[in-house]
CSV table of C-alpha atoms in Angstrom, one decimal:
chain,number,residue,atom,x,y,z
A,1,MET,CA,39.5,-173.2,6.5
A,2,GLU,CA,37.4,-173.5,9.7
A,3,LEU,CA,35.1,-170.7,10.8
A,4,THR,CA,34.1,-170.3,14.5
A,5,LYS,CA,31.0,-168.7,16.0
A,6,ASP,CA,33.2,-165.9,17.2
A,7,LYS,CA,34.1,-164.9,13.6
A,8,GLU,CA,37.6,-166.3,13.9
A,9,PHE,CA,38.9,-168.6,11.3
A,10,MET,CA,41.6,-171.2,11.3
A,11,MET,CA,43.3,-171.5,7.9
A,12,ASP,CA,45.8,-174.0,6.6
A,13,SER,CA,47.7,-173.3,3.4
A,14,LYS,CA,50.6,-174.4,1.2
A,15,ILE,CA,52.4,-172.6,-1.6
A,16,TYR,CA,52.9,-174.6,-4.8
A,17,ALA,CA,55.2,-173.4,-7.6
A,18,ILE,CA,54.1,-173.5,-11.2
A,19,PRO,CA,57.0,-174.4,-13.5
A,20,HIS,CA,57.6,-172.1,-16.4
A,21,SER,CA,57.0,-174.9,-18.9
A,22,VAL,CA,53.5,-175.3,-17.4
A,23,MET,CA,52.9,-171.5,-17.6
A,24,ILE,CA,53.4,-171.5,-21.3
A,25,GLY,CA,52.4,-175.0,-22.2
A,26,PRO,CA,48.9,-176.4,-23.1
A,27,GLY,CA,46.1,-175.3,-20.9
A,28,VAL,CA,45.2,-178.9,-20.0
A,29,GLU,CA,48.7,-179.2,-18.3
A,30,LEU,CA,48.1,-176.1,-16.2
A,31,PHE,CA,44.8,-177.3,-14.9
A,32,ASP,CA,46.1,-180.8,-14.4
A,33,HIS,CA,48.9,-179.2,-12.3
A,34,ILE,CA,46.4,-177.3,-10.2
A,35,ALA,CA,44.3,-180.4,-9.7
A,36,ASN,CA,47.5,-182.3,-8.7
A,37,CYS,CA,48.3,-179.6,-6.1
A,38,LEU,CA,44.8,-179.7,-4.7
A,39,ALA,CA,44.9,-183.5,-4.5
A,40,ASN,CA,48.3,-183.3,-2.8
A,41,PHE,CA,47.0,-180.8,-0.3
A,42,VAL,CA,43.8,-182.7,0.7
A,43,THR,CA,45.7,-186.1,0.8
A,44,GLU,CA,48.3,-184.7,3.2
A,45,ARG,CA,45.5,-183.7,5.5
A,46,ASP,CA,43.6,-187.0,5.1
A,47,ILE,CA,40.4,-185.3,3.9
A,48,GLN,CA,40.4,-186.7,0.3
A,49,GLU,CA,37.2,-188.8,1.1
A,50,GLU,CA,35.2,-185.6,1.9
A,51,THR,CA,33.4,-183.7,-0.7
A,52,LEU,CA,35.0,-180.3,-0.5
A,53,PRO,CA,33.6,-177.0,-1.8
A,54,LEU,CA,36.2,-174.8,-3.5
A,55,GLY,CA,36.4,-171.1,-3.9
A,56,PHE,CA,38.7,-170.7,-6.9
A,57,THR,CA,40.7,-167.4,-7.0
A,58,PHE,CA,42.0,-167.0,-10.5
A,59,SER,CA,43.9,-163.8,-10.8
A,60,PHE,CA,43.5,-163.1,-14.5
A,61,PRO,CA,41.0,-161.0,-16.5
A,62,LEU,CA,37.8,-162.9,-16.6
A,63,GLN,CA,34.3,-162.4,-18.0
A,64,GLN,CA,32.2,-163.7,-15.1
A,65,GLU,CA,28.9,-165.1,-16.1
A,66,GLY,CA,27.8,-166.7,-12.9
A,67,LEU,CA,29.0,-167.6,-9.4
A,68,ASN,CA,31.0,-170.5,-10.8
A,69,LYS,CA,31.2,-169.7,-14.5
A,70,ALA,CA,33.9,-167.4,-15.9
A,71,THR,CA,35.8,-167.2,-19.2
A,72,LEU,CA,39.4,-166.2,-19.5
A,73,VAL,CA,39.6,-162.9,-21.5
A,74,LYS,CA,43.4,-162.7,-21.8
A,75,TRP,CA,46.5,-164.2,-20.2
A,76,THR,CA,48.8,-161.9,-18.2
A,77,LYS,CA,51.7,-162.2,-15.8
A,78,GLY,CA,53.8,-164.3,-18.2
A,79,PHE,CA,51.2,-167.1,-18.7
A,80,ASN,CA,50.3,-168.1,-22.2
A,81,CYS,CA,48.6,-171.5,-22.1
A,82,ALA,CA,47.0,-172.6,-25.3
A,83,GLY,CA,43.4,-173.5,-25.4
A,84,VAL,CA,42.3,-171.4,-22.4
A,85,GLU,CA,41.4,-167.9,-23.6
A,86,GLY,CA,37.7,-167.8,-24.3
A,87,GLU,CA,37.1,-170.9,-22.2
A,88,ASP,CA,35.3,-171.4,-18.9
A,89,VAL,CA,38.2,-171.9,-16.4
A,90,VAL,CA,35.9,-173.5,-13.8
A,91,VAL,CA,35.0,-176.2,-16.3
A,92,LEU,CA,38.7,-176.7,-17.1
A,93,LEU,CA,39.6,-177.2,-13.5
A,94,GLN,CA,36.6,-179.4,-12.8
A,95,GLU,CA,37.5,-181.6,-15.8
A,96,ALA,CA,41.1,-181.9,-14.5
A,97,LEU,CA,39.9,-182.9,-11.1
A,98,GLU,CA,37.6,-185.5,-12.7
A,99,ARG,CA,40.4,-186.9,-14.8
A,100,ARG,CA,42.3,-187.6,-11.5
A,101,GLY,CA,39.2,-189.3,-9.9
A,102,ASP,CA,40.9,-189.5,-6.5
A,103,VAL,CA,39.5,-186.3,-4.8
A,104,LYS,CA,36.0,-184.9,-4.4
A,105,ILE,CA,36.3,-181.2,-5.0
A,106,GLU,CA,33.5,-179.1,-6.4
A,107,VAL,CA,34.2,-175.5,-7.5
A,108,CYS,CA,31.3,-173.6,-6.0
A,109,ALA,CA,32.6,-170.0,-6.7
A,110,ILE,CA,35.2,-168.3,-8.8
A,111,LEU,CA,36.5,-164.9,-7.7
A,112,ASN,CA,39.4,-162.6,-8.2
A,113,ASP,CA,42.0,-161.8,-5.6
A,114,THR,CA,40.4,-158.4,-4.7
A,115,THR,CA,37.1,-160.0,-4.0
A,116,GLY,CA,38.8,-162.7,-1.9
A,117,CYS,CA,40.6,-160.0,0.1
A,118,LEU,CA,37.3,-158.2,0.7
A,119,MET,CA,35.5,-161.3,1.8
A,120,SER,CA,38.2,-162.5,4.2
A,121,CYS,CA,38.5,-159.0,5.8
A,122,ALA,CA,34.7,-158.5,6.0
A,123,TRP,CA,34.4,-161.8,7.8
A,124,ARG,CA,36.6,-160.4,10.6
A,125,ASP,CA,35.1,-156.9,10.6
A,126,ASN,CA,31.7,-156.4,9.0
A,127,ARG,CA,32.4,-152.7,8.6
A,128,CYS,CA,34.9,-153.6,5.8
A,129,ARG,CA,33.7,-152.3,2.4
A,130,ILE,CA,36.8,-152.3,0.3
A,131,GLY,CA,39.3,-155.0,-0.8
A,132,LEU,CA,42.5,-153.7,-2.3
A,133,ILE,CA,45.3,-155.7,-3.8
């Protein structure tokens, strides 16, 4: 995403599917899949050599303990990956990225989808006070 001085933003995105086997498999496979998607995205745009800050939207019940520290409380939405409940999902993603070793992505914040909605709308219009999903 690129932000302009006129409070406009240019965003590029790509949707990646998560296979059902990954949704119910070991947690390490889920986070390796996410890391693979991120690596694919940045490589396609030839920005893999840059150190990129990542805001990680993780749409599951979390106990947030800091800007980039949150533990998964419970899986929902058909996910049931072993070894993730009670763990810091930022650490799990950062470890998956480090296992790859080919991209420089640092999770600087974790947020839920409602917060992400609020932030993106408030950037456009500073009167925005509610995010609703």
